[in-house]
mmCIF file of C-alpha atoms in Angstrom:
data_model
loop_
_atom_site.group_PDB
_atom_site.id
_atom_site.type_symbol
_atom_site.label_atom_id
_atom_site.label_comp_id
_atom_site.label_asym_id
_atom_site.label_seq_id
_atom_site.Cartn_x
_atom_site.Cartn_y
_atom_site.Cartn_z
ATOM 1 C CA MET A 429 -38.363 85.530 -1.785
ATOM 2 C CA ARG A 430 -38.999 89.084 0.053
ATOM 3 C CA ARG A 431 -42.232 87.913 0.545
ATOM 4 C CA PHE A 432 -40.806 84.365 2.588
ATOM 5 C CA HIS A 433 -38.566 86.616 4.944
ATOM 6 C CA TYR A 434 -40.935 88.800 5.696
ATOM 7 C CA VAL A 435 -43.552 85.713 6.688
ATOM 8 C CA THR A 436 -41.347 83.643 8.319
ATOM 9 C CA SER A 437 -39.843 86.533 10.891
ATOM 10 C CA SER A 438 -42.661 87.503 11.958
ATOM 11 C CA ARG A 439 -44.275 84.225 13.252
ATOM 12 C CA ASP A 440 -44.783 83.962 16.331
ATOM 13 C CA TYR A 441 -42.498 81.727 17.530
ATOM 14 C CA THR A 442 -43.868 81.105 21.662
ATOM 15 C CA VAL A 443 -45.078 77.984 20.620
ATOM 16 C CA LEU A 444 -42.211 76.341 19.502
ATOM 17 C CA LYS A 445 -39.828 77.568 22.614
ATOM 18 C CA ALA A 446 -42.343 75.812 24.408
ATOM 19 C CA LEU A 447 -41.748 72.379 22.605
ATOM 20 C CA TYR A 448 -37.991 72.884 22.247
ATOM 21 C CA LEU A 449 -38.081 73.462 26.302
ATOM 22 C CA LEU A 450 -40.441 69.867 26.403
ATOM 23 C CA HIS A 451 -38.017 68.210 24.052
ATOM 24 C CA SER A 452 -34.769 69.604 26.042
ATOM 25 C CA THR A 453 -36.301 68.798 29.641
ATOM 26 C CA ILE A 454 -37.556 65.443 28.985
ATOM 27 C CA ASN A 455 -33.865 64.818 27.199
ATOM 28 C CA PHE A 456 -32.718 65.814 30.663
ATOM 29 C CA PHE A 457 -34.791 63.194 31.898
ATOM 30 C CA ILE A 458 -33.031 60.676 30.207
ATOM 31 C CA GLN A 459 -29.811 61.677 29.899
ATOM 32 C CA THR A 460 -30.007 60.922 34.057
ATOM 33 C CA ILE A 461 -30.526 57.801 33.393
ATOM 34 C CA TRP A 462 -29.305 57.165 37.557
ATOM 35 C CA LEU A 463 -32.204 59.529 38.551
ATOM 36 C CA ASN A 464 -35.426 58.120 36.411
ATOM 37 C CA LYS A 465 -34.824 53.919 38.048
ATOM 38 C CA VAL A 466 -34.862 56.305 42.054
ATOM 39 C CA VAL A 467 -37.946 57.916 41.043
ATOM 40 C CA PHE A 468 -39.527 54.083 39.719
ATOM 41 C CA TYR A 469 -38.563 52.382 42.525
ATOM 42 C CA THR A 470 -39.408 55.046 45.082
ATOM 43 C CA ALA A 471 -42.969 54.962 43.289
ATOM 44 C CA VAL A 472 -43.052 51.025 43.133
ATOM 45 C CA ILE A 473 -42.683 51.210 47.035
ATOM 46 C CA ALA A 474 -44.887 53.186 47.469
ATOM 47 C CA GLY A 475 -47.387 51.990 45.487
ATOM 48 C CA CYS A 476 -46.643 48.561 47.194
ATOM 49 C CA VAL A 477 -47.186 50.410 50.882
ATOM 50 C CA ILE A 478 -51.015 52.003 49.164
ATOM 51 C CA ALA A 479 -51.840 48.816 48.138
ATOM 52 C CA PHE A 480 -50.588 47.113 50.920
ATOM 53 C CA SER A 481 -52.556 49.372 54.402
ATOM 54 C CA PRO A 482 -55.894 48.706 55.115
ATOM 55 C CA ALA A 483 -58.320 50.583 53.275
ATOM 56 C CA GLU A 484 -59.327 52.271 56.972
ATOM 57 C CA ALA A 485 -56.037 54.275 56.767
ATOM 58 C CA GLY A 486 -57.112 56.601 54.167
ATOM 59 C CA LEU A 487 -54.413 56.389 51.653
ATOM 60 C CA GLN A 488 -55.809 55.003 48.914
ATOM 61 C CA PRO A 489 -58.483 57.581 47.021
ATOM 62 C CA GLN A 490 -62.143 57.471 46.474
ATOM 63 C CA LEU A 491 -61.940 56.146 42.756
ATOM 64 C CA ASN A 492 -62.725 54.307 40.735
ATOM 65 C CA ASP A 493 -60.623 51.363 41.884
ATOM 66 C CA LYS A 494 -59.689 49.258 37.611
ATOM 67 C CA PHE A 495 -59.632 53.448 36.496
ATOM 68 C CA LEU A 496 -56.836 53.524 40.112
ATOM 69 C CA HIS A 497 -56.061 50.101 38.571
ATOM 70 C CA THR A 498 -54.689 50.984 35.327
ATOM 71 C CA THR A 499 -53.336 55.111 36.275
ATOM 72 C CA GLY A 500 -51.511 53.440 38.460
ATOM 73 C CA PHE A 501 -50.203 51.069 35.771
ATOM 74 C CA LEU A 502 -50.296 53.862 33.666
ATOM 75 C CA ILE A 503 -47.682 56.014 34.970
ATOM 76 C CA MET A 504 -45.149 53.230 36.995
ATOM 77 C CA ALA A 505 -45.088 51.989 33.164
ATOM 78 C CA PHE A 506 -43.705 55.185 32.144
ATOM 79 C CA LEU A 507 -41.152 55.298 35.053
ATOM 80 C CA SER A 508 -39.715 51.978 33.947
ATOM 81 C CA HIS A 509 -39.473 53.928 30.632
ATOM 82 C CA LEU A 510 -37.501 56.306 31.407
ATOM 83 C CA ALA A 511 -35.323 53.621 33.999
ATOM 84 C CA HIS A 512 -34.528 51.516 32.088
ATOM 85 C CA PRO A 513 -34.475 52.679 28.345
ATOM 86 C CA TYR A 514 -32.219 50.478 26.275
ATOM 87 C CA LEU A 515 -34.034 47.308 28.407
ATOM 88 C CA LYS A 516 -36.014 45.911 25.370
ATOM 89 C CA LYS A 517 -39.823 46.321 26.336
ATOM 90 C CA ARG A 518 -41.088 42.776 27.139
ATOM 91 C CA TYR A 519 -38.973 42.631 29.794
ATOM 92 C CA LEU A 520 -40.972 45.939 31.164
ATOM 93 C CA ILE A 521 -44.364 44.560 30.638
ATOM 94 C CA ILE A 522 -43.401 41.236 32.258
ATOM 95 C CA GLY A 523 -41.724 42.725 35.608
ATOM 96 C CA LEU A 524 -44.795 45.349 35.134
ATOM 97 C CA MET A 525 -46.731 42.723 35.098
ATOM 98 C CA VAL A 526 -45.511 39.858 37.663
ATOM 99 C CA LEU A 527 -45.167 42.811 39.914
ATOM 100 C CA GLY A 528 -48.207 42.836 39.725
ATOM 101 C CA LEU A 529 -49.390 39.355 40.403
ATOM 102 C CA VAL A 530 -47.834 39.772 43.510
ATOM 103 C CA ILE A 531 -49.366 42.421 44.943
ATOM 104 C CA GLU A 532 -52.828 40.729 44.216
ATOM 105 C CA VAL A 533 -50.951 37.279 46.045
ATOM 106 C CA VAL A 534 -49.521 39.379 48.618
ATOM 107 C CA GLN A 535 -53.158 41.022 49.153
ATOM 108 C CA ALA A 536 -54.996 37.573 48.819
ATOM 109 C CA TYR A 537 -52.934 36.740 51.741
ATOM 110 C CA LEU A 538 -53.579 40.015 54.648
ATOM 111 C CA PRO A 539 -57.050 39.451 56.367
ATOM 112 C CA TYR A 540 -58.329 42.222 55.163
ATOM 113 C CA ARG A 541 -57.766 43.082 51.651
ATOM 114 C CA ASP A 542 -59.063 40.444 48.760
ATOM 115 C CA PHE A 543 -57.549 39.367 46.233
ATOM 116 C CA SER A 544 -58.747 40.616 42.309
ATOM 117 C CA LEU A 545 -57.758 38.842 38.666
ATOM 118 C CA TRP A 546 -59.912 42.005 37.531
ATOM 119 C CA ASP A 547 -56.979 44.040 39.587
ATOM 120 C CA TRP A 548 -54.752 42.139 37.311
ATOM 121 C CA CYS A 549 -55.859 42.592 35.157
ATOM 122 C CA ALA A 550 -56.248 46.216 35.131
ATOM 123 C CA ASP A 551 -53.013 46.889 35.887
ATOM 124 C CA ILE A 552 -51.914 44.901 32.862
ATOM 125 C CA PHE A 553 -54.235 47.002 30.883
ATOM 126 C CA GLY A 554 -52.313 50.192 32.057
ATOM 127 C CA VAL A 555 -48.899 49.007 30.834
ATOM 128 C CA VAL A 556 -49.798 47.661 27.624
ATOM 129 C CA LEU A 557 -52.170 50.705 26.914
ATOM 130 C CA TYR A 558 -48.868 52.267 27.580
ATOM 131 C CA PHE A 559 -46.425 50.673 25.810
ATOM 132 C CA GLN A 560 -48.718 50.983 22.702
ATOM 133 C CA ILE A 561 -50.114 54.326 22.004
ATOM 134 C CA PHE A 562 -47.895 56.360 24.900
ATOM 135 C CA ALA A 563 -43.734 54.822 24.378
ATOM 136 C CA ILE A 564 -44.100 55.139 20.671
ATOM 137 C CA PRO A 565 -43.427 58.686 20.681
ATOM 138 C CA LEU A 566 -41.685 58.507 23.175
ATOM 139 C CA ASN A 567 -39.218 56.554 21.488
ATOM 140 C CA HIS A 568 -39.344 57.950 17.771
ATOM 141 C CA PHE A 569 -38.352 61.310 19.584
ATOM 142 C CA PHE A 570 -35.432 61.044 22.266
ATOM 143 C CA PHE A 571 -34.636 56.892 21.933
ATOM 144 C CA ASN A 572 -33.359 57.186 18.649
ATOM 145 C CA VAL A 573 -30.187 57.497 18.671
ATOM 146 C CA MET A 574 -27.813 54.350 18.928
ATOM 147 C CA LYS A 575 -26.904 53.618 22.988
ATOM 148 C CA HIS A 576 -23.506 55.179 23.819
ATOM 149 C CA LYS A 577 -21.181 51.370 24.665
ATOM 150 C CA TYR A 578 -20.318 53.854 28.324
ATOM 151 C CA VAL A 579 -24.244 54.424 29.443
ATOM 152 C CA PRO A 580 -25.238 51.568 32.147
ATOM 153 C CA ASP A 581 -29.464 49.732 32.051
#
């Protein structure tokens, strides 16, 4: 018994402290749902401004277009999940898919942008990637508690 006590008392807890700090920070962001909604809808507006601006304006980075679509909608999916943690995930997925389609349809009518079905597929891939890979651990560790009846959605 003494041997076990010696091993645990000399153990370095910096990794555990870092994990606790990460966990408490994410819990703080989850508990401040109104702030998450502000951040999410601001990101939606900023994404639309970037998507509707001409390429010559310099707002788009010079990276692979499909990578940008996938990454952007993966981040949008994460932000929507934080903004609406208790909403069914299929509604978030459908909403982000519709947002991607609306962006592509508006771009079809802009003289300096083009409609691309492959861009929309990259948007869908980013959303599905988040909800199939990253959202499962987030749900397990942070949203497992029962919804309080006074928590808005």
